[in-house]
Amino acid sequence: MTSPPPTSPTPTNTPPQSQPDTSPKPTLEPVWRIQPPMAADIDAKARKRRLNAEAARRSRQRKEESVRALEAALESVTKERDALKQDIECQKEQVKLYKEAAEKWKEVAEMTTKSDGGGIKGIKKE
């Protein structure tokens, strides 16, 4: 008996073609990373915390100063606006008085022109 011939030749000594392995490979942590933190590490963390707390405190102070400056500027601008509104009211009152005075002078001028014949004294009509 004979065995059937293989349908496709497959070489046994050539490695199969595959894509490069891009999956992360597990790594072992060095012993010095596994050990408990030393006093220097604890001091460094405490120092970082202290520096961060100081930076946060300075940041809050800057914000408070900024708010105070803005409030002072707002108060100043509000006072200036109120003073300008008051000036406008005074000027409106003056305009009203000037208009009233102009109307009175206009009436006086009309009355004098009617009474003296429509001319201005000292000027002759031709």
PDB file of C-alpha atoms in Angstrom:
ATOM      1  CA  MET A   1       0.000   0.000   0.000  1.00  0.00           C
ATOM      2  CA  THR A   2       1.061   3.374  -0.875  1.00  0.00           C
ATOM      3  CA  SER A   3       0.205   6.607   0.838  1.00  0.00           C
ATOM      4  CA  PRO A   4      -1.467   9.379  -1.069  1.00  0.00           C
ATOM      5  CA  PRO A   5       0.837  12.111  -2.276  1.00  0.00           C
ATOM      6  CA  PRO A   6       0.725  15.411  -0.353  1.00  0.00           C
ATOM      7  CA  THR A   7      -1.417  18.064  -1.982  1.00  0.00           C
ATOM      8  CA  SER A   8       0.895  20.949  -1.296  1.00  0.00           C
ATOM      9  CA  PRO A   9       4.497  20.850  -0.352  1.00  0.00           C
ATOM     10  CA  THR A  10       5.196  22.425   3.053  1.00  0.00           C
ATOM     11  CA  PRO A  11       8.784  22.823   4.021  1.00  0.00           C
ATOM     12  CA  THR A  12       9.411  21.963   7.613  1.00  0.00           C
ATOM     13  CA  ASN A  13      12.631  23.851   8.131  1.00  0.00           C
ATOM     14  CA  THR A  14      11.378  27.394   7.219  1.00  0.00           C
ATOM     15  CA  PRO A  15       9.879  29.489  10.024  1.00  0.00           C
ATOM     16  CA  PRO A  16       6.336  30.711   9.498  1.00  0.00           C
ATOM     17  CA  GLN A  17       6.085  34.334   8.472  1.00  0.00           C
ATOM     18  CA  SER A  18       4.524  36.410  11.203  1.00  0.00           C
ATOM     19  CA  GLN A  19       4.149  40.072  12.042  1.00  0.00           C
ATOM     20  CA  PRO A  20       6.394  41.624  14.659  1.00  0.00           C
ATOM     21  CA  ASP A  21       5.090  41.293  18.187  1.00  0.00           C
ATOM     22  CA  THR A  22       3.930  44.714  19.401  1.00  0.00           C
ATOM     23  CA  SER A  23       2.172  43.576  22.551  1.00  0.00           C
ATOM     24  CA  PRO A  24       3.670  44.859  25.810  1.00  0.00           C
ATOM     25  CA  LYS A  25       5.801  42.348  27.548  1.00  0.00           C
ATOM     26  CA  PRO A  26       5.525  41.929  31.281  1.00  0.00           C
ATOM     27  CA  THR A  27       8.462  43.401  33.111  1.00  0.00           C
ATOM     28  CA  LEU A  28       9.692  42.646  36.536  1.00  0.00           C
ATOM     29  CA  GLU A  29       9.983  45.532  38.934  1.00  0.00           C
ATOM     30  CA  PRO A  30      13.453  46.124  40.282  1.00  0.00           C
ATOM     31  CA  VAL A  31      13.900  45.240  43.905  1.00  0.00           C
ATOM     32  CA  TRP A  32      14.603  48.842  44.916  1.00  0.00           C
ATOM     33  CA  ARG A  33      11.101  49.855  43.705  1.00  0.00           C
ATOM     34  CA  ILE A  34       9.389  47.148  45.709  1.00  0.00           C
ATOM     35  CA  GLN A  35      11.042  48.044  48.987  1.00  0.00           C
ATOM     36  CA  PRO A  36       9.142  50.283  51.410  1.00  0.00           C
ATOM     37  CA  PRO A  37       9.807  54.023  51.069  1.00  0.00           C
ATOM     38  CA  MET A  38      12.826  55.307  52.868  1.00  0.00           C
ATOM     39  CA  ALA A  39      13.009  58.354  55.082  1.00  0.00           C
ATOM     40  CA  ALA A  40      14.334  60.428  52.176  1.00  0.00           C
ATOM     41  CA  ASP A  41      11.275  59.545  50.086  1.00  0.00           C
ATOM     42  CA  ILE A  42       8.944  60.447  52.935  1.00  0.00           C
ATOM     43  CA  ASP A  43      10.797  63.738  53.458  1.00  0.00           C
ATOM     44  CA  ALA A  44      10.583  64.502  49.740  1.00  0.00           C
ATOM     45  CA  LYS A  45       6.830  63.869  49.746  1.00  0.00           C
ATOM     46  CA  ALA A  46       6.362  66.020  52.838  1.00  0.00           C
ATOM     47  CA  ARG A  47       8.453  68.765  51.248  1.00  0.00           C
ATOM     48  CA  LYS A  48       6.373  68.597  48.051  1.00  0.00           C
ATOM     49  CA  ARG A  49       3.166  68.786  50.096  1.00  0.00           C
ATOM     50  CA  ARG A  50       4.495  71.774  52.035  1.00  0.00           C
ATOM     51  CA  LEU A  51       5.582  73.565  48.843  1.00  0.00           C
ATOM     52  CA  ASN A  52       2.230  72.841  47.236  1.00  0.00           C
ATOM     53  CA  ALA A  53       0.377  74.195  50.283  1.00  0.00           C
ATOM     54  CA  GLU A  54       2.491  77.368  50.199  1.00  0.00           C
ATOM     55  CA  ALA A  55       1.865  77.801  46.468  1.00  0.00           C
ATOM     56  CA  ALA A  56      -1.878  77.328  47.002  1.00  0.00           C
ATOM     57  CA  ARG A  57      -1.819  79.907  49.820  1.00  0.00           C
ATOM     58  CA  ARG A  58      -0.007  82.420  47.594  1.00  0.00           C
ATOM     59  CA  SER A  59      -2.481  81.750  44.789  1.00  0.00           C
ATOM     60  CA  ARG A  60      -5.432  82.388  47.124  1.00  0.00           C
ATOM     61  CA  GLN A  61      -3.811  85.618  48.338  1.00  0.00           C
ATOM     62  CA  ARG A  62      -3.310  86.797  44.749  1.00  0.00           C
ATOM     63  CA  LYS A  63      -6.952  86.058  43.980  1.00  0.00           C
ATOM     64  CA  GLU A  64      -8.108  87.977  47.064  1.00  0.00           C
ATOM     65  CA  GLU A  65      -5.910  90.947  46.147  1.00  0.00           C
ATOM     66  CA  SER A  66      -7.242  90.853  42.600  1.00  0.00           C
ATOM     67  CA  VAL A  67     -10.840  90.822  43.854  1.00  0.00           C
ATOM     68  CA  ARG A  68     -10.097  93.721  46.225  1.00  0.00           C
ATOM     69  CA  ALA A  69      -8.539  95.721  43.385  1.00  0.00           C
ATOM     70  CA  LEU A  70     -11.525  95.037  41.130  1.00  0.00           C
ATOM     71  CA  GLU A  71     -13.952  96.044  43.891  1.00  0.00           C
ATOM     72  CA  ALA A  72     -12.028  99.285  44.456  1.00  0.00           C
ATOM     73  CA  ALA A  73     -12.056 100.018  40.727  1.00  0.00           C
ATOM     74  CA  LEU A  74     -15.793  99.304  40.603  1.00  0.00           C
ATOM     75  CA  GLU A  75     -16.426 101.665  43.509  1.00  0.00           C
ATOM     76  CA  SER A  76     -14.334 104.378  41.852  1.00  0.00           C
ATOM     77  CA  VAL A  77     -16.117 104.009  38.514  1.00  0.00           C
ATOM     78  CA  THR A  78     -19.509 103.988  40.258  1.00  0.00           C
ATOM     79  CA  LYS A  79     -18.678 107.243  42.070  1.00  0.00           C
ATOM     80  CA  GLU A  80     -17.487 108.802  38.821  1.00  0.00           C
ATOM     81  CA  ARG A  81     -20.675 107.699  37.050  1.00  0.00           C
ATOM     82  CA  ASP A  82     -22.852 109.155  39.820  1.00  0.00           C
ATOM     83  CA  ALA A  83     -20.936 112.453  39.689  1.00  0.00           C
ATOM     84  CA  LEU A  84     -21.359 112.599  35.903  1.00  0.00           C
ATOM     85  CA  LYS A  85     -25.086 111.904  36.224  1.00  0.00           C
ATOM     86  CA  GLN A  86     -25.337 114.768  38.704  1.00  0.00           C
ATOM     87  CA  ASP A  87     -23.422 117.050  36.303  1.00  0.00           C
ATOM     88  CA  ILE A  88     -25.818 116.092  33.510  1.00  0.00           C
ATOM     89  CA  GLU A  89     -28.812 116.977  35.680  1.00  0.00           C
ATOM     90  CA  CYS A  90     -27.254 120.360  36.551  1.00  0.00           C
ATOM     91  CA  GLN A  91     -26.551 121.064  32.891  1.00  0.00           C
ATOM     92  CA  LYS A  92     -30.100 120.084  31.919  1.00  0.00           C
ATOM     93  CA  GLU A  93     -31.393 122.525  34.530  1.00  0.00           C
ATOM     94  CA  GLN A  94     -29.122 125.265  33.153  1.00  0.00           C
ATOM     95  CA  VAL A  95     -30.329 124.578  29.601  1.00  0.00           C
ATOM     96  CA  LYS A  96     -33.912 124.826  30.829  1.00  0.00           C
ATOM     97  CA  LEU A  97     -33.177 128.178  32.524  1.00  0.00           C
ATOM     98  CA  TYR A  98     -31.392 129.511  29.427  1.00  0.00           C
ATOM     99  CA  LYS A  99     -34.323 128.498  27.214  1.00  0.00           C
ATOM    100  CA  GLU A 100     -36.746 130.257  29.547  1.00  0.00           C
ATOM    101  CA  ALA A 101     -34.551 133.372  29.549  1.00  0.00           C
ATOM    102  CA  ALA A 102     -34.299 133.257  25.750  1.00  0.00           C
ATOM    103  CA  GLU A 103     -38.110 133.048  25.480  1.00  0.00           C
ATOM    104  CA  LYS A 104     -38.494 136.057  27.792  1.00  0.00           C
ATOM    105  CA  TRP A 105     -35.973 138.082  25.778  1.00  0.00           C
ATOM    106  CA  LYS A 106     -37.731 137.053  22.589  1.00  0.00           C
ATOM    107  CA  GLU A 107     -41.051 138.299  24.007  1.00  0.00           C
ATOM    108  CA  VAL A 108     -39.419 141.553  25.119  1.00  0.00           C
ATOM    109  CA  ALA A 109     -37.873 142.013  21.678  1.00  0.00           C
ATOM    110  CA  GLU A 110     -41.221 141.419  19.967  1.00  0.00           C
ATOM    111  CA  MET A 111     -42.976 143.886  22.268  1.00  0.00           C
ATOM    112  CA  THR A 112     -40.367 146.600  21.661  1.00  0.00           C
ATOM    113  CA  THR A 113     -40.463 146.167  17.884  1.00  0.00           C
ATOM    114  CA  LYS A 114     -44.257 146.474  17.879  1.00  0.00           C
ATOM    115  CA  SER A 115     -44.242 149.575  20.055  1.00  0.00           C
ATOM    116  CA  ASP A 116     -41.574 151.545  18.167  1.00  0.00           C
ATOM    117  CA  GLY A 117     -42.818 150.808  14.708  1.00  0.00           C
ATOM    118  CA  GLY A 118     -40.838 147.726  13.877  1.00  0.00           C
ATOM    119  CA  GLY A 119     -37.345 149.173  13.832  1.00  0.00           C
ATOM    120  CA  ILE A 120     -34.364 149.386  16.009  1.00  0.00           C
ATOM    121  CA  LYS A 121     -33.765 152.708  17.711  1.00  0.00           C
ATOM    122  CA  GLY A 122     -31.192 154.857  15.982  1.00  0.00           C
ATOM    123  CA  ILE A 123     -31.522 153.129  12.624  1.00  0.00           C
ATOM    124  CA  LYS A 124     -33.694 154.808  10.046  1.00  0.00           C
ATOM    125  CA  LYS A 125     -35.739 152.897   7.542  1.00  0.00           C
ATOM    126  CA  GLU A 126     -35.408 154.045   3.981  1.00  0.00           C
TER     127      GLU A 126
END
